Tab-separated table of C-alpha atoms in Angstrom:
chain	number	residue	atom	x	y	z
A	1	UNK	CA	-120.975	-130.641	86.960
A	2	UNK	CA	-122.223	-132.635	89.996
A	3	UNK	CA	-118.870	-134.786	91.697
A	4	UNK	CA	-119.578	-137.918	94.098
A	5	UNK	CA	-117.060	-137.879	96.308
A	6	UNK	CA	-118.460	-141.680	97.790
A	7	UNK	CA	-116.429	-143.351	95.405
A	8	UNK	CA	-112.900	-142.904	93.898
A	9	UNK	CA	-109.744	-142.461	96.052
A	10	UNK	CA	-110.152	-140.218	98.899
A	11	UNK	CA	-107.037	-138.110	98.231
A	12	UNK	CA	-107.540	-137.676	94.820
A	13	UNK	CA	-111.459	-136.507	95.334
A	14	UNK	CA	-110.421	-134.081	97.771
A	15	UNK	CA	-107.516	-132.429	96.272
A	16	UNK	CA	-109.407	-132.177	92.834
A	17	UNK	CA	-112.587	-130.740	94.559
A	18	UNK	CA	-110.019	-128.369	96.546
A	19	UNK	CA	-107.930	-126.782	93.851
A	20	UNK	CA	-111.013	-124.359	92.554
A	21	UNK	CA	-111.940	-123.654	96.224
A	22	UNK	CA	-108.425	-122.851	96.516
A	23	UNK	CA	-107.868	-120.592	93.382
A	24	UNK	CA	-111.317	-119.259	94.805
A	25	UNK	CA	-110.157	-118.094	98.291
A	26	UNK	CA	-107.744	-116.671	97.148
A	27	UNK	CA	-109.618	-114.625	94.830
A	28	UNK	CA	-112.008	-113.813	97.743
A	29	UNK	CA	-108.632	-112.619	99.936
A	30	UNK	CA	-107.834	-110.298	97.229
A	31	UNK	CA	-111.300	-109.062	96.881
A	32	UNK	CA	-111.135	-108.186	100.638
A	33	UNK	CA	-107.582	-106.756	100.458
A	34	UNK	CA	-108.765	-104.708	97.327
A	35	UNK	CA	-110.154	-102.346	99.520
A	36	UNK	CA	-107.193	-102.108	102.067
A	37	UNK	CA	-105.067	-101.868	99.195
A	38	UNK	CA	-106.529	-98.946	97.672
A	39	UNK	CA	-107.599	-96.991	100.731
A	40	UNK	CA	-104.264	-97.471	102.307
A	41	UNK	CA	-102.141	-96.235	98.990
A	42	UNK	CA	-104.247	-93.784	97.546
A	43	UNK	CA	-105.876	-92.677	100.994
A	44	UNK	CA	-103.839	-92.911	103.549
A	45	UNK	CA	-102.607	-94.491	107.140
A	46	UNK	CA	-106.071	-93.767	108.761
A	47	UNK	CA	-108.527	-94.617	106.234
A	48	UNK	CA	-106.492	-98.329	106.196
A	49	UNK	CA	-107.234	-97.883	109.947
A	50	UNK	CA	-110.558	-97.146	109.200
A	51	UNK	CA	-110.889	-100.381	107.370
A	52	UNK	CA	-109.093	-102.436	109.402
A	53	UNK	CA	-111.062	-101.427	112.894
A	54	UNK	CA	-114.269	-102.703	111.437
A	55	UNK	CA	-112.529	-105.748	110.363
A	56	UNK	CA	-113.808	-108.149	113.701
A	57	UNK	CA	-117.548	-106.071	113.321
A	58	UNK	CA	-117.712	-107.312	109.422
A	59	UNK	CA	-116.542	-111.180	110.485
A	60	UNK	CA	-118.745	-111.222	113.093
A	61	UNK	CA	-121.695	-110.899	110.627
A	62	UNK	CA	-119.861	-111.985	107.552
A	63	UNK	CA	-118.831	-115.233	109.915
A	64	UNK	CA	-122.434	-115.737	110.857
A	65	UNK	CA	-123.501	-115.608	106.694
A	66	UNK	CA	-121.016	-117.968	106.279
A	67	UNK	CA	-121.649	-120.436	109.083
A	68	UNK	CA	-125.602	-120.799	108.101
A	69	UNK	CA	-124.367	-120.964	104.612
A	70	UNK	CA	-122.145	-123.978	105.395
A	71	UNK	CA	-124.845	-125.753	107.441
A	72	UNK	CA	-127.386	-125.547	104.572
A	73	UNK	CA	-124.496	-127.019	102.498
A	74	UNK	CA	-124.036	-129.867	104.665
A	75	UNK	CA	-127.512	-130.960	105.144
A	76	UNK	CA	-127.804	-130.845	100.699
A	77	UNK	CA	-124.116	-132.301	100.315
A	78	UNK	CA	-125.580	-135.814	103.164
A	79	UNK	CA	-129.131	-135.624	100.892
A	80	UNK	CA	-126.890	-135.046	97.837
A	81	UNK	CA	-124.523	-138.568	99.296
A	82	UNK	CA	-128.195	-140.367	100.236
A	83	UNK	CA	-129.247	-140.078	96.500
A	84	UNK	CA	-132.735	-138.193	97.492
A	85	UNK	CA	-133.104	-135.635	95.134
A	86	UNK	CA	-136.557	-135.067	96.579
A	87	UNK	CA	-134.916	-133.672	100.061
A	88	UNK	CA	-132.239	-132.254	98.254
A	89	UNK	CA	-134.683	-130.074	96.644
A	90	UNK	CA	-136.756	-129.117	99.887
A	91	UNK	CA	-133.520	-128.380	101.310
A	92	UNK	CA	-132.067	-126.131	99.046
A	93	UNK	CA	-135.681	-124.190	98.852
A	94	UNK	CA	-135.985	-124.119	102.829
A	95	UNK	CA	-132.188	-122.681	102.253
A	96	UNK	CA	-133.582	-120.101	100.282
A	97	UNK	CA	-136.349	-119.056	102.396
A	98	UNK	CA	-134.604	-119.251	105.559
A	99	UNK	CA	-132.116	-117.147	104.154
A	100	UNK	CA	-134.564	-114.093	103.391
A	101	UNK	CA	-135.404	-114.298	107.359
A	102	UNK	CA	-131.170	-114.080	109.024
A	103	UNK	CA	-130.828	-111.496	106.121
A	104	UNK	CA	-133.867	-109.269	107.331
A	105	UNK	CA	-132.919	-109.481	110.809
A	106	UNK	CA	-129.233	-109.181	110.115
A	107	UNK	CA	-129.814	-106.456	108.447
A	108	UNK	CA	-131.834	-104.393	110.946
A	109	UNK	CA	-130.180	-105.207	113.784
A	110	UNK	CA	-126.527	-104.623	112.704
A	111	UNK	CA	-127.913	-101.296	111.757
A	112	UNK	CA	-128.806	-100.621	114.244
A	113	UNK	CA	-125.632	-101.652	116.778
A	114	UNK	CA	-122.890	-100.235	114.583
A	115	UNK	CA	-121.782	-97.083	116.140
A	116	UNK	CA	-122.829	-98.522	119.812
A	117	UNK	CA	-120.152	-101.041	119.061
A	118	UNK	CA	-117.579	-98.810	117.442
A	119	UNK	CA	-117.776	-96.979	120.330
A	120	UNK	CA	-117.566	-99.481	123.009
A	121	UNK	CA	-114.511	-100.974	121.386
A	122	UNK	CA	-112.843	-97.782	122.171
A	123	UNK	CA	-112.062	-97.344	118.358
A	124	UNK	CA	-109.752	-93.972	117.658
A	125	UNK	CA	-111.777	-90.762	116.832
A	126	UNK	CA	-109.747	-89.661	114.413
A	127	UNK	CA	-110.859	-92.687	112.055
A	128	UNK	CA	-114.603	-93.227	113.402
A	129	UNK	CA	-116.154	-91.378	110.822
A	130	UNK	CA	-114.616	-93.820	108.194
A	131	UNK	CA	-115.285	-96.953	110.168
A	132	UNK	CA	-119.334	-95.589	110.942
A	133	UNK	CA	-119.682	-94.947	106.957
A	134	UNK	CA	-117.669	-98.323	105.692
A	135	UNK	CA	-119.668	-100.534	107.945
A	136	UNK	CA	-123.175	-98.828	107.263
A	137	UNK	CA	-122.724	-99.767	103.623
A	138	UNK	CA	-121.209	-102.979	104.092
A	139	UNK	CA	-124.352	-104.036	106.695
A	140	UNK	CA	-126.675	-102.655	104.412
A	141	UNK	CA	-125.727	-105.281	101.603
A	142	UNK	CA	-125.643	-108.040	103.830
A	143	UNK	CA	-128.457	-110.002	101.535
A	144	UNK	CA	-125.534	-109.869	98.446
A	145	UNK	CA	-122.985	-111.486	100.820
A	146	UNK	CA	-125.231	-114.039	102.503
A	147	UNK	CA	-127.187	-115.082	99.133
A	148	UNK	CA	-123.768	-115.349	97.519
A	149	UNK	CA	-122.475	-117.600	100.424
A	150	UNK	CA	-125.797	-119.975	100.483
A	151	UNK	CA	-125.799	-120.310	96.585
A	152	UNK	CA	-122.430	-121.588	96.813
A	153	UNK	CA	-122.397	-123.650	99.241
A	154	UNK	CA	-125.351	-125.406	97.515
A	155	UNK	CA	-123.158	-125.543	94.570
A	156	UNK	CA	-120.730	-127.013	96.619
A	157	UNK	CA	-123.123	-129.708	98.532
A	158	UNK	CA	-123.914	-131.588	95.253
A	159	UNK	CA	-119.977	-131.693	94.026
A	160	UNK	CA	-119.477	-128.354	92.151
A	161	UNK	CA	-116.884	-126.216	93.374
A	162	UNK	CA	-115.504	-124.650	90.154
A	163	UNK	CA	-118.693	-122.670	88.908
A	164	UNK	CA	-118.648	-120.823	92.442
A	165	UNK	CA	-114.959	-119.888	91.348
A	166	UNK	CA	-115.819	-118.375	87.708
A	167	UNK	CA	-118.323	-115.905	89.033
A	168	UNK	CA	-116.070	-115.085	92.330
A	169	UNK	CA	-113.428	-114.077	89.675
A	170	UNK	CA	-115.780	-111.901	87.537
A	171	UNK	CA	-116.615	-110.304	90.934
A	172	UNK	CA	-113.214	-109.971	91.926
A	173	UNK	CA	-112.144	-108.092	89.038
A	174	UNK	CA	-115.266	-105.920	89.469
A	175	UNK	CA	-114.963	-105.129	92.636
A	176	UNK	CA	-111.382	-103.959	91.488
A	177	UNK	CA	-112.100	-101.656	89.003
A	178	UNK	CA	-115.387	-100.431	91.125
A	179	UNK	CA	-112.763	-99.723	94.089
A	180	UNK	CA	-110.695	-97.862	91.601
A	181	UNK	CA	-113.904	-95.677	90.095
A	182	UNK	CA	-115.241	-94.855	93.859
A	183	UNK	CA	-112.552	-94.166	95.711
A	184	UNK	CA	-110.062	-92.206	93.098
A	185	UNK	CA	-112.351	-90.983	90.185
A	186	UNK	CA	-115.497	-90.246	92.179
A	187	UNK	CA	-113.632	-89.387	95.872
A	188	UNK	CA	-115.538	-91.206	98.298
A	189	UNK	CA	-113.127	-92.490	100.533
A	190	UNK	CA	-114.068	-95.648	102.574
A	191	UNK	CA	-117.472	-95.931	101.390
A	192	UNK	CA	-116.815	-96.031	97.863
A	193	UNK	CA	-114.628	-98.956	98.341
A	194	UNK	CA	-117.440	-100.781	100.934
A	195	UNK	CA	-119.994	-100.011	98.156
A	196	UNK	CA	-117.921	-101.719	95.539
A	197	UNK	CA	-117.745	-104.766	97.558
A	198	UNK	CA	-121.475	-104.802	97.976
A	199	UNK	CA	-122.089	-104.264	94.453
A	200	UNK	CA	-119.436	-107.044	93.005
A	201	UNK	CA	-121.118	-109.611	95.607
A	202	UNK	CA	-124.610	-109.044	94.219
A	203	UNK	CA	-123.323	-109.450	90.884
A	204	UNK	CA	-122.011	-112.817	91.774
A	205	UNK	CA	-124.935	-114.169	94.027
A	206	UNK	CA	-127.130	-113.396	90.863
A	207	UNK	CA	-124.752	-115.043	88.540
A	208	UNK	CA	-125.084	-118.288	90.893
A	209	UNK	CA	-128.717	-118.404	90.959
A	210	UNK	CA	-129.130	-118.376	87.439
A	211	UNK	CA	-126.705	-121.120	86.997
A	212	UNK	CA	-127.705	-123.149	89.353
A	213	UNK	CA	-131.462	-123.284	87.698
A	214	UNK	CA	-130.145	-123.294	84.366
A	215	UNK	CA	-127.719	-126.017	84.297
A	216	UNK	CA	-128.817	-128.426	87.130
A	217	UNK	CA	-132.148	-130.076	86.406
A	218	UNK	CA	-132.436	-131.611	90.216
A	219	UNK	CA	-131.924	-128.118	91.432
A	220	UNK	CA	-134.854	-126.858	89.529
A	221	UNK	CA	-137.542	-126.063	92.235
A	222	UNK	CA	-141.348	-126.550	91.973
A	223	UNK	CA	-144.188	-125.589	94.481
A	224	UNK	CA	-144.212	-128.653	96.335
A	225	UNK	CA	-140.542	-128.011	97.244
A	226	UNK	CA	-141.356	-125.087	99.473
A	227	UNK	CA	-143.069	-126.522	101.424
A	228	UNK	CA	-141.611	-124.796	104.930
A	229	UNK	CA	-142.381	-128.193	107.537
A	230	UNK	CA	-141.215	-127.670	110.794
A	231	UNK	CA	-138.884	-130.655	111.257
A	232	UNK	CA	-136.792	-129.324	108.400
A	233	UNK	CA	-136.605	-125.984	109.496
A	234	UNK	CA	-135.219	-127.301	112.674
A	235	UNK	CA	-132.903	-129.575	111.194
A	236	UNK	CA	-131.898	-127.006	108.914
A	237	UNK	CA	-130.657	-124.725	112.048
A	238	UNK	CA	-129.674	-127.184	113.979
A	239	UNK	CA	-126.647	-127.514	111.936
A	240	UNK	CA	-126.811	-123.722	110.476
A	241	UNK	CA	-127.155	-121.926	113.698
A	242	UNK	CA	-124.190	-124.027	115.868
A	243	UNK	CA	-121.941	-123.363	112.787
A	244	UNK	CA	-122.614	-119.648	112.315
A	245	UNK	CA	-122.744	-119.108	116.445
A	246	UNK	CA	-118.850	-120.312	116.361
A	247	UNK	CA	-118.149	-118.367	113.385
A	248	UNK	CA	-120.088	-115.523	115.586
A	249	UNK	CA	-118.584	-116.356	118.804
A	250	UNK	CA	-114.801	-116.412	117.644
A	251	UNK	CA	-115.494	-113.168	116.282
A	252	UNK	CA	-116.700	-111.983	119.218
A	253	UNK	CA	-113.223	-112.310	120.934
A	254	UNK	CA	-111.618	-110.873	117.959
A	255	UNK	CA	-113.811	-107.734	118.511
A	256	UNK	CA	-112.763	-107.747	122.417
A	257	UNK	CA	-108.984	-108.431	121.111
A	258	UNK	CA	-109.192	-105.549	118.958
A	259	UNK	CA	-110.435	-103.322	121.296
A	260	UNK	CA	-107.249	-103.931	123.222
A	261	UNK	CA	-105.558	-102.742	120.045
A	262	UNK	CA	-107.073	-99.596	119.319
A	263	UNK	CA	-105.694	-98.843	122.911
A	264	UNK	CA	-102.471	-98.581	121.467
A	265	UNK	CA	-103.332	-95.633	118.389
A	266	UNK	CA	-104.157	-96.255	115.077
A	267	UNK	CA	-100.222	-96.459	114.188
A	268	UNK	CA	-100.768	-100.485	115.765
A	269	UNK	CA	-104.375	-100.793	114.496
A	270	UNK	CA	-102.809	-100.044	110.346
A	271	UNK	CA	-99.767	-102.264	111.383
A	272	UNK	CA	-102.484	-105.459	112.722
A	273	UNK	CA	-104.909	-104.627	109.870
A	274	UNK	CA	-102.358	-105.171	107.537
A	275	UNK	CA	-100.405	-108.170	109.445
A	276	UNK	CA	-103.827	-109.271	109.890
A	277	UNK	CA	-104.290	-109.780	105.983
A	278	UNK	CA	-100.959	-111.343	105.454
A	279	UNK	CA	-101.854	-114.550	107.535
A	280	UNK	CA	-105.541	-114.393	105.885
A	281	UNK	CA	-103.364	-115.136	102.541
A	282	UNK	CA	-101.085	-117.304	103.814
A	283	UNK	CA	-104.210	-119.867	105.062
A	284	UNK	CA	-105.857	-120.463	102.370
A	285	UNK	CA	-104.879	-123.869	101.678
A	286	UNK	CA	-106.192	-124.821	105.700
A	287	UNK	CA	-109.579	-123.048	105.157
A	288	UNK	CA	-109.832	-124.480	101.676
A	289	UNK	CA	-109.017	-128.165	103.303
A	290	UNK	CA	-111.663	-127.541	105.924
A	291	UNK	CA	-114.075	-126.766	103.289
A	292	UNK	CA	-113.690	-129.759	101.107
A	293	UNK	CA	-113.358	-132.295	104.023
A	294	UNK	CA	-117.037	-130.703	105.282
A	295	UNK	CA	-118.280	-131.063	102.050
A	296	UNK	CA	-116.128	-134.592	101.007
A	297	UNK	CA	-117.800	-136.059	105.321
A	298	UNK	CA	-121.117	-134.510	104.239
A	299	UNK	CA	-122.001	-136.816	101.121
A	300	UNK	CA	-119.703	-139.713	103.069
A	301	UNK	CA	-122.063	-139.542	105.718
A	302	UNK	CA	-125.373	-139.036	103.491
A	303	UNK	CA	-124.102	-142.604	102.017
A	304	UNK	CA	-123.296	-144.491	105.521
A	305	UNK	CA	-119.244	-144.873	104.192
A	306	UNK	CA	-117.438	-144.083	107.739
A	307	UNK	CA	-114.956	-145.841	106.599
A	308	UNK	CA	-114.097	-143.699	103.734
A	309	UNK	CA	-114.507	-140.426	106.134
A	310	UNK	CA	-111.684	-141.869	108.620
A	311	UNK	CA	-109.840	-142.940	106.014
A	312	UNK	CA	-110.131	-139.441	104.162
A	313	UNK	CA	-108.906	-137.578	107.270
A	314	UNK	CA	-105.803	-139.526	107.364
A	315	UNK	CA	-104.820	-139.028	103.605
A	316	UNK	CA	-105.836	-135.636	104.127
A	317	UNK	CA	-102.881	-134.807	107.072
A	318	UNK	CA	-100.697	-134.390	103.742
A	319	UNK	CA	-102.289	-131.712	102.879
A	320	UNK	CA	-101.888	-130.172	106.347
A	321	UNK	CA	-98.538	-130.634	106.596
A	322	UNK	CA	-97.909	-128.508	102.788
A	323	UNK	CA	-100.686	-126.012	104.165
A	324	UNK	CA	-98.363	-125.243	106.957
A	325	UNK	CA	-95.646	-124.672	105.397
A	326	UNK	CA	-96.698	-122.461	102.796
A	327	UNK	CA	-98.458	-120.353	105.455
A	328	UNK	CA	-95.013	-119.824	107.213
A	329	UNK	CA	-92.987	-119.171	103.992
A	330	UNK	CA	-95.610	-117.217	103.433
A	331	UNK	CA	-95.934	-115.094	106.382
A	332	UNK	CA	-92.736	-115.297	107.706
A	333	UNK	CA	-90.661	-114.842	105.113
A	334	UNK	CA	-92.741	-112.855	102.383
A	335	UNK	CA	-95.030	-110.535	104.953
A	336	UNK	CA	-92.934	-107.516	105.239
A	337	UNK	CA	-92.816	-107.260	101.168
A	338	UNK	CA	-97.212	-108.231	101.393
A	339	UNK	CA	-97.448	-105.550	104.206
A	340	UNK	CA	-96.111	-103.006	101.555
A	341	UNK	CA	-99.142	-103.173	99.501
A	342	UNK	CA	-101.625	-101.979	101.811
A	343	UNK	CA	-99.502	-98.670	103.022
A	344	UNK	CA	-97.283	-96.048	100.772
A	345	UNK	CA	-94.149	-95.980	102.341
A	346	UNK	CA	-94.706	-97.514	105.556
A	347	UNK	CA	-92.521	-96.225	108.432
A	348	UNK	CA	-90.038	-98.451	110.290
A	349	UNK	CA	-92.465	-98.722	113.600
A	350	UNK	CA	-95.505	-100.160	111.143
A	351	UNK	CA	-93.395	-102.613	109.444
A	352	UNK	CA	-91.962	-103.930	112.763
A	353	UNK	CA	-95.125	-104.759	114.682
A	354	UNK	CA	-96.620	-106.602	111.689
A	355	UNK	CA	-93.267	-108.617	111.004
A	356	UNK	CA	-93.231	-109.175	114.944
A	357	UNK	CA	-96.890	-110.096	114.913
A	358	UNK	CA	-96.407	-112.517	111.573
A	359	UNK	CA	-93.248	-114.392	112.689
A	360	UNK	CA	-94.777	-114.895	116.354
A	361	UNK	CA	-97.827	-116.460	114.715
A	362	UNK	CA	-96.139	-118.760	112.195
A	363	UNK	CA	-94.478	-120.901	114.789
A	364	UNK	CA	-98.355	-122.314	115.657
A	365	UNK	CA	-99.658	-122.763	112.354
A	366	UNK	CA	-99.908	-126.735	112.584
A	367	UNK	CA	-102.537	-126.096	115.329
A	368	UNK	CA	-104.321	-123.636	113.046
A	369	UNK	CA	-104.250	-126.251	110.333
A	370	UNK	CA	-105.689	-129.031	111.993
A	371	UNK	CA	-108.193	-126.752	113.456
A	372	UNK	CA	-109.770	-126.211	110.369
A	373	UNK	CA	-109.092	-130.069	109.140
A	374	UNK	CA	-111.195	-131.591	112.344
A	375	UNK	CA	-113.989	-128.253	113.095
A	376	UNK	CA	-115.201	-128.915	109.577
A	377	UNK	CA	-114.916	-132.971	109.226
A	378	UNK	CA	-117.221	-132.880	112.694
A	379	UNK	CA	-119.084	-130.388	110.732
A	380	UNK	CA	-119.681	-132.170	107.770
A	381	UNK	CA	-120.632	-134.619	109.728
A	382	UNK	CA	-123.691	-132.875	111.398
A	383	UNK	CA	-121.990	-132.171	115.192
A	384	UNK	CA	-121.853	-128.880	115.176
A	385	UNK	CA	-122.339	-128.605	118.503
A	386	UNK	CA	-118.852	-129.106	119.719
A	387	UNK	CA	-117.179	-126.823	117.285
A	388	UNK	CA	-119.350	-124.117	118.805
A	389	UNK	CA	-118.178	-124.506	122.244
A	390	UNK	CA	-114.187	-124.708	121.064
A	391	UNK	CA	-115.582	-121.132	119.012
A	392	UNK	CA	-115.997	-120.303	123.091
A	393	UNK	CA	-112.716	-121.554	123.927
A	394	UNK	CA	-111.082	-119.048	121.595
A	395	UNK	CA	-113.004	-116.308	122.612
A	396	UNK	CA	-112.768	-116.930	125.916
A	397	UNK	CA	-108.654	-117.293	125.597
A	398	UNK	CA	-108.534	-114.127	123.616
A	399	UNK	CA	-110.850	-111.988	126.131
A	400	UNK	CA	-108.633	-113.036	129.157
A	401	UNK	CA	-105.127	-111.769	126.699
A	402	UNK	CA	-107.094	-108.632	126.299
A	403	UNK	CA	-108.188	-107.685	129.739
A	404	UNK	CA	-104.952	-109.139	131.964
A	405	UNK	CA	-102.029	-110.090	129.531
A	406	UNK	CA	-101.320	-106.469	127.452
A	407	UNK	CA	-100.872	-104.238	130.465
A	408	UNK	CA	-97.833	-107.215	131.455
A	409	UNK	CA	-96.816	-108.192	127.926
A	410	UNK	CA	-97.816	-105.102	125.937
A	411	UNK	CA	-97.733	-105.873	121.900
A	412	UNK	CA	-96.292	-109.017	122.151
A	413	UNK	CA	-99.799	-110.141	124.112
A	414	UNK	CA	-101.543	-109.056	121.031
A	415	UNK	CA	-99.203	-111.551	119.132
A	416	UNK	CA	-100.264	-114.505	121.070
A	417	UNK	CA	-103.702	-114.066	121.762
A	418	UNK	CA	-104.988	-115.863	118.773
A	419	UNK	CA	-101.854	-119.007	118.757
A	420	UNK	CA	-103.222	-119.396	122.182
A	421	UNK	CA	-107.062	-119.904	120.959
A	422	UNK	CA	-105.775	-122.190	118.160
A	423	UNK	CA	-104.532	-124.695	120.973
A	424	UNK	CA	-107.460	-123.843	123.346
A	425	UNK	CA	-109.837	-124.970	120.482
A	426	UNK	CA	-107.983	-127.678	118.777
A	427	UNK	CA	-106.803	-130.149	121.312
A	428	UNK	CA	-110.607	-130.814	121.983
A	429	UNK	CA	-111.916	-131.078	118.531
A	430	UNK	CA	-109.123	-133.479	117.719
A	431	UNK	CA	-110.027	-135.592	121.116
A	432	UNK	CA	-113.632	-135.736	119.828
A	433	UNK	CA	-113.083	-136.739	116.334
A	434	UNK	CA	-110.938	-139.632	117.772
A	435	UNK	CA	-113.615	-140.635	119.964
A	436	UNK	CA	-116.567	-140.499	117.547
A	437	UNK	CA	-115.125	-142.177	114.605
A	438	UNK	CA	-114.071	-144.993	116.785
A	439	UNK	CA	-118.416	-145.334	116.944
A	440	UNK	CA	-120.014	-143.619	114.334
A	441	UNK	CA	-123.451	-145.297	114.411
A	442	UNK	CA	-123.927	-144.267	117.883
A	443	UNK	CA	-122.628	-140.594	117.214
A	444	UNK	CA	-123.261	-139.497	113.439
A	445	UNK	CA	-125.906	-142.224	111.972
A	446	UNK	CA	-128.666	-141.678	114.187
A	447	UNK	CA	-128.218	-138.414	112.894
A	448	UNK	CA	-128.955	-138.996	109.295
A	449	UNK	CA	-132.416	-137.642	108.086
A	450	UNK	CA	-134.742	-140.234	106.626
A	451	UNK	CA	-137.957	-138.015	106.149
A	452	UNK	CA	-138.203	-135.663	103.161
């Protein structure tokens, strides 16, 4: 079922359209910590390493599936908002299309690059092996992740953001029980458990194609839809490619943060990895806000109501102000109990980096929060130019901690590298929004795509 979120309360549209993205994300956290989970209990310390060391390599890609996911999804949630099912249509087919290109070249070149990189990030030897073989699988079934991402977002664009959640949960529990039958049954250590993944994503991206033809009539896509004009391919990527380049780019300074990590032994790396997936949980509710407000400015935008987008953010700093404090109770109080699911009997020195690493972080979790309220509202709102360069700022922050702060501060560098991106990258998205709502016709409308 399609929602228009141009009419109604603001509030009430976005919390309704958030609670299945939320019960969704979470779902999707604990079909990535399914595989930490199960390599780290049944396994052992360094296959969780393993894991965990290819976790800035996977969210590099995995960011940049996402971010040209999200773009399509904004230019079908403003054609969705404009009432033109006939661009909404060419749009979701260009999606398509353009999609079999990033995944072919994805594909090969991350192939390509993954020991290179594993290498040059100074991972530990005594868990390469695990990290070649994980990310060789999880590379390989790159079109699964990034069909899955693109079919949702689509989903998403014209209002629909329980369907995605249904088949997420049938692949959630798959991927479970796949984990389970890989990795204990049939013994193949860290690859079993990235081949499950692989597998359970396909499974959902096909389950979202077939609904989305089946039950949604404008969706249905004829000849004349394909047709690949250059002025929609560009405007397809120009709000695609900015969005997946700071998805990219803030992964990049992960990967140069985590090098600095596996300097310090793959004791640290199992302790971040699974620190690392405690805050994932406990910020849900900000990504899930981000994702509604892009999707909530998107069809606002598509229907000229500026008014209801400024007046949307403003209900929606409620939300931020629950989101934070669930991700401190969360992280701060809860972690050490979460961190004891991803390691049998964890020894004293694990549990006390993560809980050092946790309770340093949730002290800046309003900036996190309203970094994901204002990247995606200027998203949504087709500047994704500007959340690109703040993607810069954070890598840029978290490549200086790396090379000059943990020789001074040691561990506790590693603790503040990415609180110290947060603020690097929020302040100015927050300045911009303030500045562009104050004119949207000169900043957003001119933006708005009149052609088919």
């Amino acid at each position: 079922m399609t929602k228009d979120m141009t009419q109604g309360k603001p509030l009430k549209l976005i919390l309704a359209f958030s609670i299945p993205l939320l019960i969704g994300n979470i779902f999707q956290q604990f079909y990535n910590m399914v595989d930490s989970i199960i390599v780290g209990q049944f396994i052992g310390e360094e296959a969780l390493a393993a894991v965990g060391a290819t976790g800035s390599m996977v969210f590099l890609v995995i960011g940049f599936c996402n971010g040209i996911a999200s773009g399509f999804g904004v230019m079908i949630s403003q054609a969705f908002g404009a009432g033109d099912k006939k661009r909404l249509r060419n749009y979701v087919a260009v999606a398509l299309m353009l999609s079999a290109v990033v995944m072919v070249v994805l594909t090969g070149v991350t192939m390509v690059t993954t020991e290179p990189l594993l290498h040059l990030m100074r991972t530990p030897e005594n868990i390469m092996d695990g990290a070649s073989s994980y990310l060789m699988i999880i590379y390989g079934g790159l079109g699964a992740t990034l069909y899955y991402n693109v079919l949702s977002c689509i989903l998403r664009g014209v209002g629909d953001s329980r369907t995605p959640l249904y088949f997420l949960i049938v692949s959630s529990l798959l991927n479970v029980v796949l984990d389970l039958l890989f990795v204990i049954t049939f013994h193949m250590g860290v690859a079993g458990a990235g081949l499950a993944t692989v597998i359970a994503q396909g499974v959902s991206a096909v389950l979202c194609l077939i609904y989305m033809f089946k039950k949604f009539p404008m969706l249905r896509l004829g000849k004349s839809d394909f047709r690949c004009r250059w002025y929609t391919v560009v405007q397809m990527f120009s709000v695609g490619l900015p969005m997946a380049l700071q998805f990219s780019i803030t992964a990049v300074g992960v990967m140069i943060l985590q090098s600095a990590i596996n300097d310090f032994g793959s004791t640290v790396v199992a302790s971040y990895t699974a620190a690392s997936k405690v805050e994932n949980l406990s910020t849900q509710i900000m990504i899930t806000l981000g994702a509604a407000m892009a999707t909530y400015c998107g069809q606002n935008m598509g229907a000229g109501r500026f008014d209801r987008v400024k007046e949307g953010v403003r209900q929606s700093y409620i939300i931020v102000l629950g989101a934070v404090g669930v991700a401190v109770f969360v992280s701060a109080v809860c972690g050490e109990s979460i961190v004891r699911w991803f390691i049998s009997n964890p020894s004293e020195e694990v549990l006390a980096y993560a809980t050092t690493y946790l309770h340093t972080i949730s002290w800046y979790f309003v900036f996190l929060a309203f970094l994901f309220l204002y990247r995606n509202v200027l998203q949504g709102l087709g500047n994704g130019i500007l959340p690109m360069l703040c993607g810069v700022a954070e890598m840029v922050v978290r490549t200086i901690i790396a090379f000059t702060l943990t020789g001074k501060w040691g561990y506790m560098a590693i603790c503040m590298a990415s609180p110290l991106a947060w603020i690097a990258a929020c302040i100015p998205l927050w300045l911009c929004y303030q500045i562009q709502i104050r004119d949207p016709q000169r900043w957003f409308l001119r933006k708005r795509t009149v052609r088919a």
